[in-house]
XYZ file of C-alpha atoms in Angstrom:
670
model
C 8.801 -9.590 -24.289
C 12.349 -10.344 -25.482
C 11.962 -7.733 -28.211
C 10.677 -5.190 -25.694
C 13.628 -5.866 -23.379
C 16.088 -5.437 -26.255
C 14.557 -2.097 -27.236
C 14.731 -0.861 -23.652
C 18.370 -1.884 -23.340
C 19.217 -0.143 -26.615
C 17.455 3.008 -25.516
C 19.344 2.920 -22.221
C 22.614 2.792 -24.102
C 21.644 5.722 -26.336
C 20.466 7.849 -23.442
C 23.332 7.217 -21.036
C 24.529 10.453 -19.531
C 25.720 12.001 -16.291
C 24.200 10.629 -13.094
C 22.841 12.457 -10.059
C 25.405 11.228 -7.579
C 24.916 7.488 -7.259
C 27.282 7.153 -4.311
C 24.909 8.943 -1.931
C 22.358 7.100 0.237
C 19.913 9.980 -0.305
C 19.214 11.670 -3.665
C 17.068 14.806 -3.484
C 14.783 15.797 -6.361
C 13.430 19.368 -5.996
C 9.918 20.312 -7.090
C 11.368 21.850 -10.260
C 12.512 18.365 -11.377
C 8.849 17.326 -11.807
C 7.521 20.591 -13.269
C 7.558 19.487 -16.919
C 5.096 16.659 -16.167
C 2.644 19.159 -14.612
C 1.820 17.020 -11.545
C -1.282 17.670 -9.456
C -0.268 15.723 -6.355
C 2.621 14.046 -4.592
C 1.435 10.740 -6.079
C 1.985 12.068 -9.612
C 5.489 13.172 -8.637
C 6.363 9.788 -7.099
C 5.657 8.131 -10.431
C 8.487 10.100 -12.079
C 11.264 9.169 -9.631
C 14.131 7.399 -11.451
C 14.791 3.859 -10.230
C 11.709 3.799 -8.005
C 8.597 1.595 -8.221
C 5.670 2.558 -6.012
C 4.504 -0.033 -3.470
C 1.304 0.882 -1.649
C 1.747 -1.801 1.020
C -0.835 -4.367 2.074
C -3.509 -3.304 4.549
C -4.612 -6.949 4.915
C -1.346 -7.822 6.684
C -1.877 -7.907 10.442
C 0.391 -5.562 12.385
C 2.495 -2.664 11.110
C 5.554 -4.647 10.006
C 5.076 -5.621 6.375
C 1.893 -3.559 5.953
C 3.631 -0.277 5.167
C 4.395 0.834 1.633
C 7.647 2.370 0.430
C 6.824 6.085 0.733
C 7.419 8.343 3.747
C 5.941 11.781 4.388
C 8.298 14.193 6.116
C 10.419 11.209 7.160
C 7.541 9.264 8.733
C 5.353 6.444 7.518
C 1.634 7.255 7.319
C 0.038 6.034 10.541
C -3.206 4.690 9.060
C -3.545 1.172 7.665
C -7.113 1.521 6.434
C -6.527 4.563 4.224
C -4.439 3.628 1.195
C -1.001 5.154 0.714
C -2.058 6.293 -2.756
C -5.000 8.204 -1.261
C -2.712 9.883 1.280
C -0.284 10.987 -1.448
C -3.064 12.245 -3.720
C -4.200 14.467 -0.843
C -0.865 16.339 -0.891
C -0.969 18.973 -3.687
C 2.137 19.205 -5.835
C 2.440 22.859 -4.808
C 2.914 21.790 -1.182
C 5.950 19.590 -1.967
C 9.414 21.069 -1.468
C 11.310 17.995 -2.678
C 11.200 14.213 -2.827
C 14.123 12.225 -1.480
C 15.081 8.818 -2.800
C 16.532 6.959 0.198
C 18.569 3.781 0.098
C 19.395 1.298 2.843
C 22.046 2.722 5.140
C 20.636 6.250 5.292
C 20.694 7.823 8.744
C 17.544 8.023 10.863
C 15.149 6.288 8.461
C 12.861 3.350 9.282
C 13.388 1.263 6.133
C 11.464 -1.776 7.509
C 13.637 -4.108 5.448
C 13.092 -2.266 2.153
C 16.030 -1.452 -0.091
C 14.554 1.808 -1.378
C 11.976 4.298 -0.066
C 10.824 7.742 -1.194
C 10.358 10.601 1.255
C 7.939 13.410 0.388
C 9.155 16.603 2.097
C 6.473 19.287 2.356
C 7.082 23.033 2.370
C 7.534 24.328 5.934
C 5.421 27.431 5.335
C 1.891 27.944 6.634
C -0.752 27.359 3.985
C -4.276 26.103 3.394
C -4.918 23.886 0.387
C -7.687 21.762 -1.024
C -8.790 19.687 -3.975
C -12.121 18.781 -5.528
C -12.335 16.001 -8.095
C -15.389 14.753 -9.980
C -15.453 12.011 -12.571
C -17.660 9.707 -14.603
C -16.738 6.470 -16.373
C -19.096 4.541 -18.636
C -18.784 0.948 -19.856
C -19.896 -0.615 -23.127
C -21.196 -3.650 -21.283
C -23.424 -1.376 -19.224
C -23.195 0.685 -16.098
C -21.650 3.973 -15.107
C -19.134 4.799 -12.379
C -19.460 8.344 -10.968
C -16.996 9.636 -8.378
C -16.571 12.687 -6.176
C -13.703 13.495 -3.779
C -13.088 16.526 -1.567
C -9.857 17.132 0.345
C -8.653 19.954 2.587
C -5.496 20.576 4.598
C -4.346 23.468 6.718
C -0.721 23.711 7.778
C 0.775 26.180 10.216
C 4.345 26.197 11.528
C 3.435 23.741 14.314
C 0.077 22.180 13.406
C -1.540 20.277 10.574
C -5.188 19.439 9.898
C -6.199 17.082 7.078
C -9.759 16.246 6.048
C -11.034 14.140 3.168
C -14.254 12.516 1.989
C -15.172 10.630 -1.161
C -17.936 8.618 -2.784
C -17.380 6.468 -5.846
C -18.588 3.486 -7.792
C -16.142 0.942 -9.188
C -17.343 -1.338 -11.995
C -15.646 -4.737 -12.318
C -13.954 -4.647 -15.721
C -13.263 -8.392 -15.758
C -16.985 -9.146 -15.783
C -19.065 -8.947 -18.978
C -20.817 -11.374 -21.259
C -19.822 -14.237 -23.512
C -20.206 -17.929 -24.337
C -20.210 -20.677 -21.700
C -19.530 -24.187 -23.002
C -19.286 -27.591 -21.337
C -17.557 -30.604 -22.877
C -17.272 -34.222 -21.866
C -13.905 -35.845 -21.181
C -13.905 -36.972 -24.820
C -14.464 -33.356 -26.024
C -18.127 -33.875 -26.971
C -20.296 -30.772 -26.482
C -22.663 -31.370 -23.546
C -24.017 -27.870 -22.909
C -23.898 -24.502 -24.662
C -25.122 -21.151 -23.441
C -24.151 -17.638 -22.429
C -22.897 -16.055 -19.218
C -23.706 -12.435 -18.352
C -22.295 -10.730 -15.241
C -22.599 -7.155 -13.988
C -20.702 -6.243 -10.821
C -20.105 -2.895 -9.142
C -18.952 -1.628 -5.752
C -20.183 1.571 -4.110
C -17.590 3.083 -1.749
C -18.051 5.895 0.755
C -15.164 6.930 3.006
C -13.976 9.808 5.164
C -10.762 10.517 7.059
C -9.328 13.144 9.381
C -5.782 13.706 10.653
C -4.312 16.136 13.186
C -0.692 16.908 14.162
C 0.690 19.199 16.858
C 3.651 19.490 19.256
C 3.092 17.877 22.676
C 5.576 17.545 25.550
C 8.673 18.230 23.481
C 7.623 15.836 20.744
C 5.002 15.544 17.999
C 1.595 13.902 18.273
C -0.533 12.730 15.356
C -4.030 11.288 15.459
C -6.025 9.765 12.590
C -9.644 8.651 12.286
C -11.203 6.998 9.247
C -14.410 5.200 8.284
C -15.262 3.274 5.122
C -18.257 1.418 3.722
C -18.271 -0.796 0.644
C -21.319 -2.398 -0.910
C -20.689 -4.842 -3.747
C -23.522 -6.202 -5.846
C -23.386 -8.658 -8.731
C -26.182 -9.880 -10.992
C -25.353 -13.046 -12.923
C -27.486 -14.637 -15.620
C -26.612 -17.979 -17.159
C -28.744 -19.214 -20.034
C -28.423 -22.542 -21.841
C -29.535 -23.153 -25.423
C -28.241 -26.730 -25.816
C -29.204 -29.516 -25.243
C -32.345 -27.793 -23.966
C -33.249 -24.280 -22.765
C -32.355 -23.530 -19.124
C -31.862 -20.461 -16.981
C -29.968 -19.711 -13.774
C -30.019 -16.381 -11.921
C -27.614 -15.461 -9.110
C -27.697 -12.301 -6.989
C -24.603 -11.607 -4.856
C -24.377 -8.922 -2.178
C -21.500 -8.049 0.150
C -21.342 -5.141 2.606
C -18.161 -4.223 4.486
C -18.132 -1.484 7.128
C -14.900 -0.571 8.872
C -13.408 2.090 11.103
C -9.936 2.867 12.415
C -8.341 5.077 15.059
C -4.563 5.676 15.206
C -2.339 7.647 17.586
C 1.382 8.299 17.089
C 3.944 10.142 19.215
C 7.576 10.917 18.321
C 10.174 12.554 20.535
C 13.928 12.984 20.824
C 15.472 11.549 24.014
C 19.073 12.698 24.128
C 20.956 10.966 21.329
C 17.992 8.646 20.714
C 14.665 9.222 19.011
C 11.571 7.375 20.151
C 8.454 6.494 18.181
C 5.294 5.096 19.746
C 2.209 4.100 17.778
C -1.150 2.554 18.670
C -4.004 1.430 16.426
C -7.454 -0.086 16.700
C -9.339 -1.296 13.644
C -12.717 -3.015 13.370
C -14.585 -4.310 10.341
C -17.935 -6.007 9.823
C -18.753 -8.133 6.769
C -22.165 -9.329 5.609
C -22.574 -11.324 2.393
C -25.469 -13.249 0.878
C -25.739 -15.093 -2.444
C -29.015 -16.435 -3.832
C -29.305 -18.734 -6.861
C -32.544 -19.758 -8.568
C -32.305 -22.528 -11.178
C -35.122 -24.696 -12.525
C -37.350 -23.810 -9.589
C -34.702 -24.708 -6.991
C -33.168 -22.128 -4.661
C -29.713 -22.175 -3.055
C -28.579 -19.626 -0.474
C -25.108 -19.042 0.979
C -24.245 -16.393 3.549
C -21.282 -15.246 5.604
C -21.137 -12.918 8.580
C -17.983 -11.861 10.361
C -16.534 -9.258 12.705
C -12.790 -8.657 12.782
C -10.856 -6.555 15.300
C -7.181 -5.604 15.423
C -5.344 -3.727 18.189
C -1.626 -2.902 17.885
C 1.013 -1.154 19.965
C 4.474 -0.514 18.468
C 7.530 1.232 19.874
C 10.922 2.039 18.296
C 14.123 3.591 19.633
C 16.543 4.894 17.004
C 20.122 6.163 17.313
C 22.309 7.481 14.511
C 26.047 8.130 14.387
C 28.360 9.287 11.588
C 28.771 5.740 10.254
C 26.689 3.511 12.523
C 22.954 3.451 13.177
C 20.823 1.275 15.437
C 17.072 0.629 15.627
C 15.523 -1.470 18.387
C 11.864 -1.952 19.131
C 8.893 -4.197 19.526
C 5.294 -4.679 18.515
C 2.356 -6.422 20.210
C -0.977 -7.192 18.577
C -4.313 -8.810 19.345
C -6.461 -9.974 16.420
C -9.934 -11.501 16.715
C -12.284 -12.890 14.058
C -15.819 -14.118 14.713
C -17.299 -15.695 11.596
C -20.258 -17.867 10.630
C -21.139 -19.252 7.201
C -24.313 -21.042 6.037
C -25.361 -22.980 2.951
C -28.827 -24.303 2.146
C -30.646 -25.846 -0.807
C -34.421 -25.448 -0.973
C -34.452 -24.511 2.694
C -32.447 -27.566 3.821
C -29.172 -26.719 5.542
C -25.963 -28.331 4.282
C -23.365 -29.083 6.928
C -20.041 -27.320 6.298
C -16.809 -28.080 8.173
C -15.554 -25.127 10.288
C -18.656 -23.092 9.468
C -18.720 -21.243 12.806
C -15.311 -20.109 14.005
C -13.749 -17.711 16.474
C -10.055 -17.085 15.897
C -7.814 -15.186 18.307
C -4.190 -14.328 17.662
C -1.855 -12.879 20.261
C 1.437 -11.891 18.698
C 4.587 -10.130 19.862
C 7.670 -9.202 17.880
C 11.033 -7.792 18.888
C 13.479 -6.414 16.331
C 16.895 -4.815 15.996
C 18.617 -3.376 12.913
C 22.140 -2.003 12.538
C 23.350 0.057 9.581
C 27.029 0.610 8.823
C 28.392 3.004 6.192
C 32.157 2.326 5.975
C 32.504 4.524 2.870
C 30.365 6.762 0.634
C 30.028 3.882 -1.863
C 29.192 1.028 0.522
C 26.396 0.450 3.053
C 25.495 -2.627 5.091
C 22.240 -3.264 6.922
C 21.846 -6.326 9.154
C 19.125 -7.172 11.593
C 16.629 -9.684 12.811
C 13.067 -9.942 14.020
C 11.853 -12.546 16.459
C 8.151 -13.305 16.486
C 6.081 -15.355 18.922
C 2.360 -15.914 18.577
C -0.496 -17.995 19.900
C -3.426 -18.837 17.673
C -6.613 -20.281 19.155
C -9.743 -21.566 17.416
C -13.154 -21.944 19.017
C -16.484 -23.017 17.560
C -16.745 -26.032 15.258
C -13.015 -26.677 15.762
C -11.187 -26.391 19.100
C -7.468 -25.878 18.699
C -4.596 -23.822 20.113
C -1.216 -23.484 18.403
C 1.942 -21.565 19.266
C 4.610 -20.332 16.840
C 8.071 -18.840 17.267
C 10.163 -17.655 14.334
C 13.434 -15.781 13.843
C 13.578 -13.601 10.726
C 17.164 -12.440 10.050
C 18.044 -10.220 7.102
C 21.126 -8.667 5.527
C 21.336 -6.066 2.761
C 24.495 -4.747 1.068
C 24.413 -1.715 -1.238
C 27.475 -0.904 -3.345
C 28.055 1.880 -5.893
C 30.949 0.811 -8.139
C 30.524 3.898 -10.366
C 28.712 7.218 -10.217
C 25.972 5.757 -12.401
C 25.576 2.206 -11.046
C 24.351 0.589 -7.855
C 24.301 -3.051 -6.846
C 22.137 -4.514 -4.066
C 22.501 -7.945 -2.472
C 19.877 -9.223 -0.036
C 19.458 -12.365 2.051
C 16.411 -12.636 4.300
C 14.068 -15.096 5.956
C 10.393 -14.240 5.608
C 7.454 -15.770 7.439
C 4.014 -15.591 5.874
C 0.838 -14.638 7.675
C -2.100 -16.991 7.907
C -5.266 -15.584 6.380
C -8.055 -15.847 8.955
C -10.549 -16.377 6.135
C -8.803 -19.695 5.397
C -10.115 -20.999 8.737
C -13.764 -20.496 7.729
C -15.811 -22.390 5.122
C -17.334 -20.513 2.193
C -19.448 -21.399 -0.842
C -19.610 -19.916 -4.352
C -22.952 -20.536 -6.038
C -21.689 -19.103 -9.326
C -18.831 -21.586 -9.676
C -20.595 -24.359 -7.734
C -17.699 -24.856 -5.326
C -17.355 -25.141 -1.554
C -14.091 -24.176 0.159
C -13.719 -25.713 3.601
C -12.017 -23.992 6.510
C -8.787 -25.556 7.722
C -7.656 -24.890 11.321
C -4.464 -26.952 10.842
C -2.676 -24.381 8.669
C 0.827 -23.178 9.579
C 2.618 -20.145 8.050
C 4.933 -20.659 5.082
C 8.607 -19.762 5.625
C 10.842 -18.469 2.868
C 14.565 -17.905 2.484
C 15.040 -15.220 -0.154
C 18.241 -14.268 -1.971
C 18.043 -11.238 -4.288
C 20.428 -9.374 -6.571
C 19.570 -5.985 -8.097
C 21.491 -3.755 -10.472
C 20.402 -0.144 -10.973
C 21.762 2.044 -13.760
C 20.927 5.723 -13.961
C 20.201 7.042 -17.446
C 20.794 10.756 -17.822
C 19.299 12.891 -15.073
C 15.764 11.499 -15.157
C 15.936 7.887 -16.297
C 16.898 4.508 -14.889
C 16.902 0.768 -15.474
C 16.687 -1.648 -12.551
C 17.160 -5.402 -13.058
C 16.325 -7.692 -10.141
C 16.781 -11.454 -9.758
C 15.165 -13.238 -6.793
C 15.311 -16.850 -5.622
C 12.934 -18.168 -2.942
C 13.158 -21.476 -1.071
C 9.815 -22.088 0.657
C 8.755 -24.422 3.448
C 5.107 -25.412 4.048
C 3.757 -23.772 0.906
C 0.124 -22.716 1.398
C -1.916 -24.038 -1.534
C -4.933 -26.415 -1.821
C -5.663 -29.807 -0.174
C -8.755 -32.035 0.194
C -10.678 -32.109 3.497
C -12.630 -35.361 3.864
C -15.150 -36.570 6.416
C -18.154 -38.846 6.813
C -19.984 -38.529 3.503
C -18.247 -35.385 2.253
C -15.066 -34.138 0.606
C -14.253 -30.465 0.165
C -11.364 -28.433 -1.126
C -9.480 -26.330 1.449
C -6.363 -24.189 1.883
C -3.510 -26.286 3.215
C 0.254 -26.793 3.508
C 1.670 -28.975 0.713
C 5.396 -29.135 1.486
C 8.476 -27.456 0.049
C 8.558 -25.205 -2.988
C 10.790 -22.823 -4.878
C 10.309 -19.646 -6.875
C 12.528 -17.672 -9.260
C 11.657 -14.146 -10.387
C 13.277 -11.741 -12.803
C 12.008 -8.158 -12.767
C 12.737 -5.128 -14.903
C 11.766 -1.598 -13.897
C 12.695 1.055 -16.433
C 12.000 4.766 -16.873
C 13.645 5.987 -20.072
C 13.301 9.570 -21.383
C 13.452 9.581 -25.171
C 14.238 13.272 -25.784
C 17.512 12.345 -27.474
C 15.580 10.178 -29.908
C 13.677 13.232 -31.088
C 10.548 12.870 -28.919
C 10.627 15.866 -26.576
C 9.041 15.161 -23.197
C 8.581 11.459 -24.007
C 9.004 8.738 -21.389
C 9.006 4.957 -21.890
C 8.232 2.971 -18.771
C 8.294 -0.776 -18.173
C 7.485 -2.733 -15.007
C 7.489 -6.446 -15.799
C 8.035 -9.605 -13.730
C 8.792 -13.063 -15.110
C 8.129 -15.825 -12.580
C 8.623 -19.588 -12.338
C 7.596 -21.607 -9.281
C 7.661 -25.317 -8.528
C 5.948 -27.474 -5.903
C 4.831 -31.105 -5.707
C 1.109 -31.506 -6.342
C -0.406 -33.434 -3.366
C -3.057 -34.981 -5.638
C -0.866 -36.241 -8.488
C 2.655 -36.320 -7.010
C 3.900 -34.364 -10.033
C 5.719 -31.020 -10.144
C 3.656 -27.917 -10.977
C 3.535 -24.193 -10.298
C 2.152 -22.648 -7.110
C -1.530 -21.745 -7.394
C -2.480 -18.180 -8.360
C 1.023 -17.109 -9.454
C 1.125 -15.856 -13.074
C 4.244 -16.573 -15.128
C 4.341 -12.999 -16.460
C 2.734 -9.795 -15.195
C 3.308 -6.077 -15.561
C 2.817 -3.138 -17.896
C 4.666 -1.128 -20.567
C 3.723 2.496 -21.269
C 4.652 5.624 -23.166
C 3.733 9.164 -22.113
C 4.632 12.616 -23.415
C 4.603 15.941 -21.611
C 3.616 18.937 -23.750
C 4.181 21.967 -21.456
C 3.692 24.543 -24.209
C 0.223 23.132 -24.845
C -0.408 22.605 -21.126
C -1.133 18.981 -22.005
C 0.031 15.427 -21.475
C -0.945 12.135 -23.115
C 0.022 8.498 -23.001
C -0.756 4.872 -23.780
C -0.257 1.783 -21.608
C -0.341 -1.948 -22.293
C -1.126 -4.163 -19.313
C 0.389 -7.531 -20.129
C -2.005 -10.479 -20.228
C -1.878 -12.824 -17.239
C -2.592 -16.528 -16.855
C -3.155 -18.071 -13.427
C -3.820 -21.673 -12.415
C -5.570 -22.891 -9.292
C -5.162 -26.552 -8.402
C -8.054 -27.943 -6.336
C -8.171 -31.597 -5.309
C -10.785 -32.364 -8.009
C -10.302 -29.467 -10.429
C -7.732 -27.402 -12.320
C -8.896 -23.871 -13.077
C -7.116 -21.588 -15.535
C -7.927 -17.879 -15.614
C -6.510 -15.776 -18.412
C -6.787 -12.013 -18.865
C -5.819 -10.812 -22.330
C -3.472 -7.863 -22.810
C -5.340 -4.588 -22.301
C -4.551 -1.206 -23.855
C -5.406 2.125 -22.238
C -5.122 5.667 -23.592
C -5.282 8.970 -21.701
C -4.980 12.700 -22.363
C -4.780 15.585 -19.885
C -5.267 19.293 -20.391
C -4.624 22.154 -17.960
C -6.497 25.329 -18.938
C -4.897 26.963 -15.874
C -2.655 25.989 -12.987
C -5.691 25.226 -10.797
C -7.707 23.142 -13.262
C -7.028 19.779 -14.861
C -9.197 17.701 -17.170
C -8.368 14.078 -17.909
C -9.975 11.812 -20.496
C -9.207 8.102 -20.592
C -10.238 5.138 -22.715
C -9.493 1.746 -21.198
C -9.444 -1.760 -22.675
C -9.315 -0.390 -26.212
C -8.857 -3.826 -27.749
C -11.704 -5.418 -25.747
C -9.326 -7.809 -24.010
C -11.314 -10.767 -22.695
C -11.340 -12.569 -19.351
C -11.312 -16.318 -19.958
C -11.790 -19.229 -17.570
C -11.288 -22.949 -18.219
C -12.154 -25.574 -15.604
C -11.131 -29.221 -15.828
C -13.355 -31.008 -13.303
C -12.541 -34.573 -12.224
C -14.841 -37.226 -10.771
C -12.732 -37.436 -7.632
C -9.124 -36.929 -6.579
C -6.974 -35.742 -9.456
C -4.354 -38.305 -10.355
C -6.605 -41.264 -9.563
C -10.106 -40.285 -10.765
C -10.943 -39.770 -14.459
C -11.697 -36.390 -16.001
C -15.405 -35.671 -15.776
C -15.975 -32.551 -17.871
C -14.424 -29.331 -19.129
C -16.051 -25.900 -18.831
C -14.906 -22.889 -20.837
C -16.076 -19.291 -20.440
C -15.006 -16.079 -22.186
C -16.257 -12.688 -20.979
C -15.969 -9.428 -22.888
C -16.652 -6.229 -20.984
C -15.575 -4.036 -23.903
C -13.883 -0.637 -23.608
C -14.773 2.101 -21.145
C -14.419 5.863 -21.350
C -14.004 8.233 -18.435
C -13.713 11.961 -17.802
C -12.269 13.536 -14.647
C -12.289 17.215 -13.724
C -10.043 18.442 -10.914
C -9.777 21.809 -9.160
C -7.035 22.654 -6.675
C -7.504 25.413 -4.128
C -4.869 27.459 -2.319
C -1.150 26.799 -2.337
C-alpha cells in the first residue's frame, strides 16, 4: 500500500496543471467533459467526476436524514428509499444529461444534509422520450449462472416527467464456493477433516414508476416501487476424518417490499418549501433445515416491518447567508417471531417473539455563510427525540433525546487546493433485528435479542485536503478521528440454564481513519485516455473487550479496505477497457465464547467494452481472476473468553473461482 501511495503522489506531481476554478462552491462539468469515456448513463458520468466518490446512501437507515446518498437530480434528492441511487442514475441516459455540478458546502439553495460534497445531475430541459434495454449473463466456475434483464423508459415534456422501470436478475454469492474444513484441538491436534461446499443465489424482481408535474404553483412528484428477493443456499459438509459423516443444510429467505412516496416543492416569497411523505412495508420469511446423522434441526424467522415518514423543510438564500429549518416525524414498527427446534422439540430462545415500535421526531436548522469566494462556513444542529417500546417476550419502554451539532469549514488557499474541517456529533440508529433472537444452523450459533440496547454516540473531527490535477484529475486525503460512547458490539446474555451471545453496549471506544481518493489521468505519461483510480481506507479502532478486559478492535471493522484500478478510453476504436484490484479484507467478530476471523483475499477483475454504434454497447467482464479465497477461522472457547480455556479451532477456506459475464445494452431515443 505504501508503494501504491508513493506512485500516486508522484503521478499527481507529474500531472499537475491548471485547475477548474477551485474557489467556487459549484463546479460545472458539461456533457462534453465526459464524452471521451463514452458513458451510457448518468451513473457512468458520476464515476469520472474529479474529487468525488459516489455514496449510494443506506436504505436500512430509518427516516430520510442519513439515508440519502450524495447525488442530486435537478437539484433534488431522489424521493425513494427502496430504489437504489445507482439504479436511479442508471435510468438517466447520458444523452439526457446537460451537465453535472460538483457542489461544496456553502452553495446556495442546496440541501447538503451534512455532506461536504454532492453531485447534481442536471438534465436537458427539452422534451424527449428515452429508454434502455439491458440483458446479461454471468457464469461461475463453481457452478451456477446469473441471467439479468432490465427495461427502462422515460418521457419528458416541458412540464411533466414519466419514468418506468422493471428488472429481473439473479445474483450469485461470490464468497461462497468449496474447500477444506478442518477442526483442531486447543493443542493443535487434528480432530476432524472434511470439505465444505456452498451454493447461494438470490433471485430479484422489481418494478418502479415515477411521475412529476406542476401543481398549485409548485412541483409534485410521486413514486411507487415493489421488490421481491428470494435467496436460497444449499450447503453440504462432509467429513473424512476421524470417520465419514455428512451434514446437509437448506436455507431459504424471501423478502417482499413495497413503497409509496409523495413530494411537493414550492416557492413561498423569498423562501422555498419542501414537503415529503413516505410509507414502506416489508415482509420477511426465512427457514433453515439441517439434517445430520439422522437428526433434524429447524430454525425460522418471520417479520413484518413498516415505516411511515413525514418531512418538511423551509429554505432561504441570500447573497452570503443561507438558512434551512425543518423537521421530520417517523413511526416504525417491527413484528417478529423466531423459532428453533431439534428433532421436533422446541428450544426456548430469549426475545424470540417481539414487537418493536419507534416514534421519533427531529428538528433541524442549518446556516451557511460565504464571507468570501474562498471561504465557506456551515453550522447547524439537529435535535432528536424518540420513544422505543418493546412488547412480547420482553416488556420495555425507553425514551431518548439527543442534540447533534455540526460545523464545516471549507477554504480554498489556492486555485488548485481546498481544505475542509469538520466537527460533528453523530448518533447511531439501533437495528431492530438486534432485538430479536436468531439461529444459524451452518455456523452452529444462536444470537439472542437484547432489548436493553442504546444508540452509540460519536464525536467526529475530520480534516480533508483536495488537490486538483489538471482538468480531470484529483487527489483527496482525509483524516478522521472518532470518539465513541456506548459502542455497539457483542455481550453475553445469561439465564436459567442458558447463555447466548447478543448485541450489546460495551463502553467507550475510538477510531482513526485515513482515506485516499484519487483519479489521475496518465496522458502525460504516454498512455492516452488512461485513468488510475484509488479509493482506499486505513482504519484502526480500539475498545475494551468485556470478556477479557483487554484492548481490541471493534467487531466487523477491517483495518484496510478499498480498490485500485486502471482504465483506458479508446474513442477511435469505440472501446474501453480496464482492470481493478479489490484489496483483501480481514474482519474480526468477538463473541463471548468465540473469536471469528473472516478474510477475503485480494480479487482482480478485468473488463472490456465495445460500442458498434452510439445506441449499442457490449461489455465483457472476468471477475476474481486470481481465484481469491474466502477464509474463516473460529477460535471457540469452553465458556467466557478470558476465564475459560480454548476448546477448539475451526478453519475453512472457500474458492468460488473466476466468473465471466457478458452484457448487451441498447439505448432508445435521445
